[in-house]
Amino acid sequence: MANTHMLELEKVEAGYGQFRVLHGVDMHVDKGEIVALVGPNGAGKTTTLRTILGMTTLYSGDIRYQGRSITKLPTHKRVELGITMVPEGRGLFNYLTVYENLLAGAYTKEAWEKKEETLEWVFQLFPRLKERKNQIAGTLSGGEAQMLAIGRALMSRPKILLMDEPSLGLAPIIVLEVFEIVKKLRDEGVTILLVEQHVKHSLEISDRAYVMEMGRIVMQGPAKELLQSEELKKAYLAL
Amino acid sequence: MIDPALITNNLIDGVLMGLLYSLVALGLSLVFGLMDIINFAHGDFVMIAAYTTWVIAMMLYVDPSVTAIITVPLFFVIGLAIYKIIIEPILGAEPLIQIAVTVGLGYVLQNLALAYFRAGPRSFPAPWFNYSIQIGPIGIAVSKLIAAAVSLASLFIINYMLVNTKFGLAVRATSANREVAPLMGINVRKVFAITFGLGIALTALGAALYMMWGQTNPYLGQSFSLLSWVIVAMGGLGGVMGVLYSGLIVGVLEALGSTFVSPSARLAVVYLAFFFILWFRPRGLFGRR
Ligand SMILES: Nc1ncnc2c1ncn2[C@@H]1O[C@H](COP(=O)(O)OP(=O)(O)OP(=O)(O)O)[C@@H](O)[C@H]1O
Ligand SMILES: [Mg+2]
């Protein structure tokens, strides 16, 4: 096939039990991109990310990773293939230490073998985590906790990283820091699918973007173009 | 006036038994922390393992403690099977369903034992360690000393495993956040199965130790279940150490009840003290969250 996308969703219908949330979502992410997924609360952004990792009920449609359908694989197998997520609300292992959280992130066989080396990389990205290595994760500040959630996801050596509102609940300065990190990760070769409330910031660092409303993609295109779109400006940028 | 030597003897007995109770309760605690399921049949596995130990000990004519070499791996496999067939289908089900299923399992095990072995107690007639170390007026039963030492060592080994191995990390991470653990690449179902199997294997070890001096009957599981629940509730989610300390407390309470009230009221005393403790510490004495 001429152009195999790194990750591709085709007519995805998914939800929770009987409760259908996604109504035919088509989207894709190519290697090396930052792709933003934005939209109002309850649109189905988190559900989209969870569906990519097999954490929801998929009714129909297909999800392909590097050209291969992954819909039959359990979550941990998808992680082994190189997909992982920084979950909404961070989802840290609260009474484990920072170091143990990071180690847990390297659980797959491949990542475990490289864990020392990856750890050094993560500590270089987040020097604060190194200082707090032996602190209990539940006692970290909001910003530190988010760094740990990102660092932990990186420990699995993902080829594509799904990030669900990494800036949620953080002080403005830390929010900027998080966006810097996202850019830096892409520069180091990690492909990123980013769900964000800070629409303007995320479009500024993204290559392409999708806008989701009520479980459907309602707008898509290069991020720069979407930033200029009157429709989007009115709805999300309050301009 | 109660003889101080008797009190000392009973206290020592309480500490030794407490360690054995901790060993038995540990599996219940690990499974509860991991899967939020209370296995109401937990003590009945001790009972079935005690019969299995008795049968093997009689066949080979060796001390029951030796049968652990066979029963521990056997019950690990039985635990895996029970997990697959009975526990996995009820994960995430209504608590009432989970209770009904595991309580039912306990009754099935009791009825099996009743049908097969009848109600009469069984014990091994020629135990190897049927003597005690005498220090003045104080006597320590060697079989119980061995049981306590093996229990303590097992608790420390499992604690070491939880803290220092990759599988232990998976257990602790999954206990901390079941939703997120798969995102690390952890196969949560596999962690559940192995931990459940381990918990059942520990009941078999406990049973082999207990049968060095004890006798089994179809209802043996009830007191082990009750003591285990008390230990887990009191230990909170304080890990292996929480279980160890509450097991010791329960053992000592039982000994005190037996000394100062009546041997037949020992469980009632444990319960009263338990209610009293939960009154002040609803999350248990050693709880972490
Ligand atoms: N575990 C769940 N079970 C049932 N319904 C759910 C569950 N999680 C989310 N939903 C529902 O699915 C819909 C989409 O939710 P989702 O979390 O995907 O939205 P979102 O776009 O991420 O919103 P937000 O910006 O608030 O995070 C909502 O109506 C929500 O109530
Ligand atoms: Mg969301």
Coordinates of C-alpha atoms and ligand atoms in Angstrom, one line a residue:
Chain A
M1 CA 0.0 0.0 0.0
A2 CA 1.3 3.4 -0.9
N3 CA 0.6 5.3 2.3
T4 CA 0.2 3.3 5.4
H5 CA -0.5 5.6 8.3
M6 CA 1.1 4.9 11.6
L7 CA -2.3 4.8 13.3
E8 CA -5.6 4.8 11.6
L9 CA -9.2 4.7 12.8
E10 CA -11.8 3.7 10.3
K11 CA -15.6 4.2 10.9
V12 CA -15.0 3.5 14.6
E13 CA -18.2 3.1 16.7
A14 CA -17.4 2.6 20.3
G15 CA -18.7 3.3 23.8
Y16 CA -19.3 1.8 27.2
G17 CA -21.6 -1.3 27.3
Q18 CA -24.9 -0.2 25.7
F19 CA -23.8 3.5 25.7
R20 CA -22.6 4.5 22.3
V21 CA -20.2 7.4 22.4
L22 CA -18.3 7.4 19.1
H23 CA -20.4 7.5 15.9
G24 CA -18.1 6.6 13.0
V25 CA -14.8 8.2 13.7
D26 CA -12.2 8.4 10.9
M27 CA -8.8 9.7 11.8
H28 CA -5.2 9.0 11.3
V29 CA -1.8 9.9 12.7
D30 CA 1.4 9.7 10.7
K31 CA 4.9 9.0 12.0
G32 CA 6.6 12.1 13.5
E33 CA 3.4 14.2 13.7
I34 CA 1.8 15.9 16.6
V35 CA -1.9 15.6 16.0
A36 CA -4.4 17.5 18.2
L37 CA -7.9 16.2 19.1
V38 CA -10.0 19.0 20.5
G39 CA -13.7 19.5 21.3
P40 CA -16.1 20.3 24.1
N41 CA -16.6 18.4 27.3
G42 CA -18.2 15.0 26.7
A43 CA -17.5 15.0 23.0
G44 CA -15.8 11.6 23.2
K45 CA -12.1 12.6 23.1
T46 CA -11.1 10.4 26.1
T47 CA -13.3 7.6 24.7
T48 CA -11.4 7.9 21.4
L49 CA -8.0 7.4 23.1
R50 CA -9.3 4.6 25.3
T51 CA -10.7 2.9 22.2
I52 CA -7.3 3.0 20.5
L53 CA -6.0 1.1 23.5
G54 CA -8.8 -1.3 23.7
M55 CA -10.3 0.0 27.0
T56 CA -13.9 0.5 25.7
T57 CA -16.5 -1.6 23.8
L58 CA -15.8 -1.4 20.1
Y59 CA -19.1 -2.1 18.1
S60 CA -17.8 -1.8 14.6
G61 CA -15.0 -0.2 12.5
D62 CA -11.3 -0.9 12.5
I63 CA -8.2 0.4 14.2
R64 CA -4.9 -0.2 12.4
Y65 CA -1.4 0.3 13.7
Q66 CA 1.4 0.2 11.2
G67 CA -1.0 -1.3 8.7
R68 CA -2.2 -4.1 11.0
S69 CA -5.6 -4.3 12.7
I70 CA -5.2 -4.3 16.4
T71 CA -8.9 -4.5 17.5
K72 CA -8.6 -8.0 18.7
L73 CA -5.6 -7.3 21.0
P74 CA -5.9 -6.7 24.7
T75 CA -4.6 -3.4 26.0
H76 CA -1.3 -4.8 27.3
K77 CA -0.5 -6.3 23.9
R78 CA -1.1 -2.9 22.2
V79 CA 1.3 -1.4 24.7
E80 CA 3.9 -4.0 23.7
L81 CA 3.5 -2.8 20.1
G82 CA 4.5 0.7 21.0
I83 CA 1.3 2.5 21.8
T84 CA 0.7 4.0 25.2
M85 CA -1.3 6.7 26.9
V86 CA -0.9 9.4 29.6
P87 CA -4.3 9.0 31.0
E88 CA -6.7 11.8 32.0
G89 CA -6.2 12.6 35.6
R90 CA -2.7 11.0 35.4
G91 CA -3.6 7.7 37.0
L92 CA -0.4 7.4 39.1
F93 CA 0.3 4.5 41.4
N94 CA -0.2 6.7 44.3
Y95 CA 1.4 4.8 47.1
L96 CA 4.4 3.6 45.1
T97 CA 7.5 5.8 44.9
V98 CA 8.3 7.9 41.9
Y99 CA 11.0 5.4 40.9
E100 CA 8.6 2.5 41.2
N101 CA 6.1 4.3 39.0
L102 CA 8.7 4.7 36.4
L103 CA 9.9 1.1 36.6
A104 CA 6.3 -0.1 36.2
G105 CA 6.1 2.0 33.1
A106 CA 8.9 -0.2 31.6
Y107 CA 7.0 -3.4 32.2
T108 CA 7.0 -4.8 28.7
K109 CA 9.8 -7.2 27.9
E110 CA 11.5 -4.9 25.4
A111 CA 11.3 -1.8 27.6
W112 CA 12.5 -3.7 30.7
E113 CA 15.8 -4.6 29.0
K114 CA 16.4 -0.9 28.2
K115 CA 15.1 0.5 31.5
E116 CA 18.3 2.0 32.8
E117 CA 19.0 3.8 29.6
T118 CA 15.4 5.0 29.3
L119 CA 15.4 6.1 32.9
E120 CA 18.4 8.4 32.2
W121 CA 16.6 9.9 29.3
V122 CA 13.4 10.5 31.4
F123 CA 15.5 12.0 34.2
Q124 CA 17.2 14.3 31.7
L125 CA 13.8 15.5 30.5
F126 CA 12.4 15.8 34.0
P127 CA 15.3 16.5 36.4
R128 CA 12.7 17.1 39.2
L129 CA 11.7 13.5 39.0
K130 CA 15.3 12.5 39.7
E131 CA 15.4 14.7 42.8
R132 CA 12.1 13.1 44.0
K133 CA 13.0 9.6 43.0
N134 CA 12.1 8.0 46.4
Q135 CA 9.1 10.2 47.2
I136 CA 5.7 8.6 47.3
A137 CA 3.9 9.5 44.1
G138 CA 0.7 10.5 45.9
T139 CA 2.6 13.4 47.6
L140 CA 3.8 15.1 44.5
S141 CA 2.6 18.5 43.4
G142 CA 0.3 18.7 40.4
G143 CA 3.0 19.6 38.0
E144 CA 5.4 17.0 39.3
A145 CA 2.6 14.4 39.1
Q146 CA 2.0 15.2 35.5
M147 CA 5.7 15.0 34.7
L148 CA 5.7 11.6 36.4
A149 CA 2.7 10.5 34.3
I150 CA 4.5 11.5 31.1
G151 CA 7.8 10.0 32.3
R152 CA 6.1 6.8 33.2
A153 CA 4.5 6.5 29.8
L154 CA 7.9 7.2 28.1
M155 CA 9.4 4.3 30.1
S156 CA 7.6 1.9 27.8
R157 CA 9.5 3.4 24.8
P158 CA 6.3 4.3 22.9
K159 CA 6.4 4.9 19.2
I160 CA 3.1 6.7 19.5
L161 CA 2.0 8.5 22.7
L162 CA -1.6 9.4 23.4
M163 CA -1.9 12.3 25.8
D164 CA -5.2 13.0 27.5
E165 CA -5.3 16.6 28.8
P166 CA -1.8 16.7 30.2
S167 CA -2.2 20.3 31.2
L168 CA -5.4 19.7 33.2
G169 CA -5.4 21.5 36.5
L170 CA -1.9 22.9 36.2
A171 CA -0.7 26.5 36.8
P172 CA -0.3 28.6 33.6
I173 CA 3.5 28.5 33.8
I174 CA 3.5 24.7 34.1
V175 CA 1.0 24.4 31.3
L176 CA 3.6 26.1 29.0
E177 CA 6.2 23.7 30.3
V178 CA 4.1 20.8 29.4
F179 CA 3.6 22.0 25.8
E180 CA 7.4 22.5 25.6
I181 CA 7.8 18.9 26.6
V182 CA 5.4 17.7 24.0
K183 CA 7.3 19.5 21.3
K184 CA 10.6 18.1 22.6
L185 CA 9.3 14.6 22.6
R186 CA 8.2 14.9 19.0
D187 CA 11.7 16.2 18.1
E188 CA 13.1 13.1 19.8
G189 CA 11.0 10.9 17.6
V190 CA 7.8 10.2 19.5
T191 CA 4.6 10.6 17.5
I192 CA 1.9 12.2 19.5
L193 CA -1.9 12.3 19.6
L194 CA -2.8 15.1 21.9
V195 CA -6.2 15.8 23.5
E196 CA -6.3 19.2 25.0
Q197 CA -8.5 21.9 26.5
H198 CA -6.0 24.6 25.6
V199 CA -7.1 24.6 22.0
K200 CA -4.9 27.5 20.9
H201 CA -1.7 26.3 22.5
S202 CA -2.2 22.8 21.2
L203 CA -2.9 23.9 17.6
E204 CA 0.2 26.0 17.7
I205 CA 2.4 23.1 18.3
S206 CA 0.5 20.5 16.2
D207 CA 0.9 19.5 12.6
R208 CA -2.7 18.6 12.1
A209 CA -5.9 18.6 14.2
Y210 CA -9.3 17.1 14.5
V211 CA -12.3 18.7 16.1
M212 CA -14.8 16.3 17.7
E213 CA -18.3 17.0 18.7
M214 CA -20.8 14.5 20.0
G215 CA -18.8 11.6 19.0
R216 CA -18.1 12.8 15.4
I217 CA -15.2 14.5 13.7
V218 CA -16.7 17.8 12.6
M219 CA -13.6 19.6 11.3
Q220 CA -10.1 18.5 10.4
G221 CA -7.0 19.8 8.7
P222 CA -3.5 21.3 9.1
A223 CA -3.4 23.0 12.5
K224 CA -2.3 26.3 11.1
E225 CA -5.4 26.4 8.8
L226 CA -7.7 25.5 11.7
L227 CA -6.3 28.3 13.7
Q228 CA -7.4 30.7 11.1
S229 CA -10.9 29.2 10.7
E230 CA -13.6 31.6 11.8
E231 CA -15.8 28.7 12.9
L232 CA -13.2 27.3 15.2
K233 CA -12.2 30.7 16.5
K234 CA -15.8 31.4 17.5
A235 CA -16.4 28.0 19.2
Y236 CA -13.1 27.5 21.0
L237 CA -10.9 30.4 21.0
A238 CA -13.5 32.9 22.2
L239 CA -12.2 35.5 19.8
Chain B
M1 CA -5.9 -16.5 90.8
I2 CA -4.6 -17.4 87.4
D3 CA -1.1 -19.0 87.3
P4 CA 1.4 -16.6 85.6
A5 CA 3.1 -19.6 84.0
L6 CA -0.2 -20.5 82.4
I7 CA -0.6 -16.9 81.1
T8 CA 2.9 -16.9 79.7
N9 CA 2.3 -20.3 78.1
N10 CA -0.9 -19.1 76.5
L11 CA 0.6 -15.9 75.3
I12 CA 3.4 -17.7 73.6
D13 CA 0.9 -20.0 72.1
G14 CA -1.0 -17.0 70.9
V15 CA 2.0 -15.4 69.2
L16 CA 2.9 -18.7 67.5
M17 CA -0.7 -19.2 66.3
G18 CA -0.9 -15.6 65.3
L19 CA 1.9 -16.1 62.8
L20 CA 0.1 -19.1 61.3
Y21 CA -3.1 -17.0 61.0
S22 CA -1.1 -14.2 59.3
L23 CA 0.1 -16.7 56.7
V24 CA -3.4 -18.0 56.0
A25 CA -4.8 -14.5 55.9
L26 CA -2.2 -13.1 53.6
G27 CA -3.7 -14.7 50.5
L28 CA -7.1 -13.2 51.3
S29 CA -5.5 -9.8 51.8
L30 CA -3.5 -9.9 48.6
V31 CA -6.6 -10.9 46.6
F32 CA -8.8 -8.3 48.2
G33 CA -6.2 -5.5 47.7
L34 CA -5.8 -6.5 44.0
M35 CA -9.3 -7.5 42.9
D36 CA -11.7 -6.0 45.5
I37 CA -13.1 -9.5 45.9
I38 CA -13.5 -11.1 49.3
N39 CA -13.2 -14.8 49.0
F40 CA -15.7 -16.1 51.5
A41 CA -14.5 -19.7 50.9
H42 CA -10.9 -18.8 51.9
G43 CA -11.0 -20.8 55.1
D44 CA -12.6 -23.7 53.4
F45 CA -9.5 -24.0 51.2
V46 CA -7.6 -24.5 54.5
M47 CA -10.0 -27.2 55.4
I48 CA -9.8 -29.0 52.0
A49 CA -6.0 -28.7 52.1
A50 CA -6.0 -30.1 55.6
Y51 CA -7.8 -33.2 54.4
T52 CA -5.5 -33.5 51.4
T53 CA -2.5 -33.2 53.8
W54 CA -4.0 -35.9 56.0
V55 CA -4.6 -38.3 53.1
I56 CA -1.1 -37.8 51.8
A57 CA 0.5 -38.1 55.3
M58 CA -1.4 -41.3 55.9
M59 CA -0.5 -42.7 52.6
L60 CA 3.2 -42.0 52.8
Y61 CA 3.2 -42.1 56.6
V62 CA 5.2 -38.9 57.0
D63 CA 4.6 -35.9 59.2
P64 CA 1.9 -33.6 57.7
S65 CA 4.4 -30.7 57.4
V66 CA 6.3 -32.7 54.8
T67 CA 3.2 -33.0 52.6
A68 CA 3.5 -29.3 51.9
I69 CA 6.0 -30.2 49.2
I70 CA 3.1 -31.8 47.3
T71 CA 0.1 -29.8 48.5
V72 CA 1.5 -26.3 48.0
P73 CA 2.1 -26.6 44.2
L74 CA -1.1 -28.7 43.9
F75 CA -3.2 -26.0 45.5
F76 CA -1.4 -23.3 43.5
V77 CA -2.8 -25.1 40.4
I78 CA -6.2 -25.6 42.0
G79 CA -6.2 -21.8 42.8
L80 CA -5.4 -21.0 39.2
A81 CA -8.3 -23.2 38.0
I82 CA -10.8 -21.7 40.6
Y83 CA -9.7 -18.3 39.5
K84 CA -10.4 -19.0 35.9
I85 CA -13.7 -20.9 36.4
I86 CA -15.2 -19.1 39.3
I87 CA -13.5 -15.8 40.1
E88 CA -12.8 -14.2 36.7
P89 CA -16.4 -14.4 35.6
I90 CA -17.6 -12.4 38.7
L91 CA -14.9 -9.7 38.5
G92 CA -16.6 -6.3 38.5
A93 CA -20.0 -7.9 39.2
E94 CA -22.3 -6.7 41.9
P95 CA -20.9 -7.3 45.4
L96 CA -24.0 -9.4 46.2
I97 CA -23.2 -11.7 43.3
Q98 CA -19.6 -12.0 44.4
I99 CA -20.6 -12.8 47.9
A100 CA -23.2 -15.4 46.8
V101 CA -20.7 -17.1 44.5
T102 CA -17.8 -17.4 47.0
V103 CA -20.1 -18.3 50.0
G104 CA -21.6 -21.0 47.8
L105 CA -18.2 -22.3 46.9
G106 CA -17.4 -22.6 50.6
Y107 CA -20.6 -24.7 51.1
V108 CA -19.7 -26.9 48.2
L109 CA -16.3 -27.5 49.7
Q110 CA -17.8 -28.3 53.1
N111 CA -20.3 -30.6 51.6
L112 CA -17.7 -32.4 49.6
A113 CA -15.7 -33.0 52.8
L114 CA -18.8 -34.1 54.7
A115 CA -19.8 -36.5 52.0
Y116 CA -16.3 -37.9 51.5
F117 CA -14.8 -38.0 55.0
R118 CA -18.0 -37.8 57.2
A119 CA -18.1 -35.4 60.2
G120 CA -15.5 -37.1 62.4
P121 CA -12.2 -35.3 63.0
R122 CA -9.1 -36.5 61.3
S123 CA -5.5 -36.1 62.5
F124 CA -2.2 -37.7 61.9
P125 CA -1.5 -40.4 64.6
A126 CA 2.3 -40.3 64.6
P127 CA 3.5 -36.6 64.4
W128 CA 7.2 -36.1 64.4
F129 CA 7.4 -33.0 66.5
N130 CA 5.0 -34.0 69.3
Y131 CA 7.2 -32.7 72.1
S132 CA 7.9 -29.4 73.8
I133 CA 10.9 -27.4 74.9
Q134 CA 10.6 -26.9 78.7
I135 CA 12.1 -23.8 80.2
G136 CA 11.2 -23.9 83.9
P137 CA 7.4 -23.8 84.1
I138 CA 7.2 -22.6 80.5
G139 CA 6.6 -25.1 77.8
I140 CA 6.8 -24.4 74.0
A141 CA 5.3 -26.9 71.6
V142 CA 8.0 -27.6 69.0
S143 CA 5.4 -28.3 66.2
K144 CA 3.9 -24.8 66.8
L145 CA 7.3 -23.3 66.9
I146 CA 8.1 -24.8 63.5
A147 CA 4.8 -23.7 62.1
A148 CA 5.4 -20.1 63.4
A149 CA 9.0 -20.0 62.0
V150 CA 7.9 -21.3 58.6
S151 CA 5.0 -18.8 58.5
L152 CA 7.2 -15.9 59.4
A153 CA 9.8 -16.9 56.9
S154 CA 7.1 -17.2 54.2
L155 CA 5.7 -13.8 55.1
F156 CA 9.1 -12.3 54.7
I157 CA 9.8 -14.1 51.4
I158 CA 6.5 -12.8 50.0
N159 CA 7.1 -9.3 51.2
Y160 CA 10.5 -9.5 49.5
M161 CA 9.0 -10.7 46.3
L162 CA 6.4 -7.9 46.4
V163 CA 9.0 -5.2 46.9
N164 CA 11.9 -6.5 44.9
T165 CA 10.7 -8.5 41.9
K166 CA 9.2 -7.5 38.6
F167 CA 6.1 -9.6 39.3
G168 CA 5.8 -8.0 42.7
L169 CA 5.9 -4.6 41.1
A170 CA 3.0 -5.7 38.8
V171 CA 1.0 -6.8 41.9
R172 CA 1.5 -3.5 43.7
A173 CA 0.9 -1.4 40.7
T174 CA -2.3 -3.3 39.8
S175 CA -3.4 -3.0 43.4
A176 CA -2.8 0.7 43.3
N177 CA -4.6 1.3 40.0
R178 CA -6.2 -1.5 38.2
E179 CA -7.5 0.7 35.3
V180 CA -4.1 2.1 34.5
A181 CA -1.9 -1.0 35.0
P182 CA -2.6 -2.4 31.5
L183 CA -1.2 0.8 30.0
M184 CA 2.2 -0.3 31.4
G185 CA 1.9 -3.5 29.5
I186 CA 0.8 -5.4 32.5
N187 CA -1.4 -8.4 31.8
V188 CA -3.8 -7.8 34.7
R189 CA -5.7 -11.0 34.4
K190 CA -2.5 -13.0 34.6
V191 CA -1.5 -11.0 37.7
F192 CA -4.9 -11.8 39.2
A193 CA -4.6 -15.5 38.4
I194 CA -1.2 -15.9 39.8
T195 CA -1.9 -14.0 43.0
F196 CA -5.1 -15.9 43.6
G197 CA -3.2 -19.2 43.0
L198 CA -0.5 -18.0 45.4
G199 CA -3.1 -17.2 48.1
I200 CA -4.6 -20.7 47.8
A201 CA -1.1 -22.2 47.9
L202 CA -0.6 -20.4 51.1
T203 CA -3.7 -21.9 52.6
A204 CA -2.2 -25.3 51.8
L205 CA 1.0 -24.4 53.5
G206 CA -1.0 -23.2 56.5
A207 CA -3.0 -26.4 56.5
A208 CA 0.1 -28.6 56.4
L209 CA 1.6 -26.7 59.3
Y210 CA -1.6 -26.8 61.3
M211 CA -2.0 -30.6 60.8
M212 CA 1.3 -31.2 62.6
W213 CA -0.8 -31.1 65.8
G214 CA -4.3 -30.1 64.8
Q215 CA -7.2 -32.1 63.5
T216 CA -9.5 -31.3 60.6
N217 CA -13.3 -31.6 60.2
P218 CA -15.6 -30.3 57.5
Y219 CA -16.2 -27.1 59.5
L220 CA -12.5 -26.2 60.1
G221 CA -12.7 -23.6 57.4
Q222 CA -15.2 -21.4 59.4
S223 CA -12.8 -20.4 62.1
F224 CA -10.0 -19.9 59.6
S225 CA -12.3 -17.7 57.5
L226 CA -13.4 -15.7 60.4
L227 CA -9.9 -15.1 61.7
S228 CA -8.7 -14.2 58.2
W229 CA -11.4 -11.6 57.7
V230 CA -10.7 -10.0 61.1
I231 CA -7.0 -9.9 60.2
V232 CA -7.5 -8.4 56.8
A233 CA -10.0 -5.8 58.1
M234 CA -7.8 -4.9 61.0
G235 CA -4.6 -4.8 58.8
G236 CA -6.3 -2.5 56.4
L237 CA -4.4 -2.4 53.1
G238 CA -1.2 -2.2 55.0
G239 CA 0.5 -4.9 52.9
V240 CA 2.3 -7.9 54.3
M241 CA 3.4 -6.1 57.5
G242 CA -0.2 -5.1 58.3
V243 CA -1.2 -8.7 58.0
L244 CA 1.7 -9.8 60.1
Y245 CA 0.9 -7.4 62.9
S246 CA -2.8 -8.0 62.9
G247 CA -2.3 -11.8 62.9
L248 CA -0.2 -11.4 66.0
I249 CA -2.8 -9.3 67.7
V250 CA -5.5 -11.8 66.8
G251 CA -3.4 -14.7 68.1
V252 CA -2.7 -12.9 71.3
L253 CA -6.3 -11.8 71.8
E254 CA -7.4 -15.4 71.3
A255 CA -4.9 -16.6 73.9
L256 CA -6.1 -14.0 76.3
G257 CA -9.7 -14.9 75.7
S258 CA -8.9 -18.5 76.3
T259 CA -7.0 -17.7 79.5
F260 CA -9.3 -15.2 81.1
V261 CA -12.7 -16.0 79.8
S262 CA -12.9 -19.6 78.5
P263 CA -11.3 -21.6 75.8
S264 CA -14.7 -22.0 74.1
A265 CA -15.2 -18.2 74.1
R266 CA -11.9 -17.3 72.4
L267 CA -13.4 -16.4 69.1
A268 CA -16.0 -14.2 70.8
V269 CA -13.3 -12.3 72.6
V270 CA -11.4 -11.8 69.3
Y271 CA -14.6 -10.4 67.8
L272 CA -15.4 -8.1 70.6
A273 CA -11.9 -6.7 70.5
F274 CA -12.2 -6.4 66.7
F275 CA -15.4 -4.4 66.9
F276 CA -13.8 -2.2 69.5
I277 CA -10.7 -1.5 67.3
L278 CA -12.7 -0.8 64.2
W279 CA -14.8 1.7 66.3
F280 CA -11.7 3.8 66.7
R281 CA -9.9 2.9 63.5
P282 CA -12.4 2.2 60.8
R283 CA -9.7 1.8 58.2
G284 CA -7.8 -0.7 60.2
L285 CA -4.8 -0.3 62.4
F286 CA -2.2 -0.4 59.6
G287 CA -4.2 1.0 56.7
R288 CA -2.6 3.0 54.0
R289 CA -5.5 4.7 52.4
Ligands
LIG1 N1 -16.8 4.8 31.9 C1 -17.9 5.3 31.3 N2 -19.0 4.7 31.3 C2 -20.1 5.2 30.7 N3 -20.1 6.4 30.0 C3 -19.0 7.1 30.0 C4 -17.8 6.6 30.6 N4 -16.8 7.4 30.4 C5 -17.3 8.5 29.7 N5 -18.6 8.2 29.4 C6 -19.5 9.1 28.6 O1 -19.1 9.2 27.3 C7 -19.2 10.5 26.8 C8 -17.9 11.0 26.3 O2 -17.0 11.1 27.4 P1 -15.5 11.4 27.2 O3 -14.8 11.2 28.5 O4 -14.9 10.6 26.1 O5 -15.5 12.9 26.7 P2 -14.3 13.9 26.6 O6 -14.4 14.5 25.2 O7 -13.0 13.3 27.0 O8 -14.7 15.0 27.7 P3 -13.8 15.9 28.6 O9 -13.3 17.0 27.8 O10 -14.8 16.3 29.7 O11 -12.7 15.0 29.2 C9 -19.8 11.3 27.9 O12 -21.2 11.4 27.7 C10 -19.5 10.5 29.2 O13 -20.5 10.7 30.1
MG2 MG -11.7 13.5 28.5

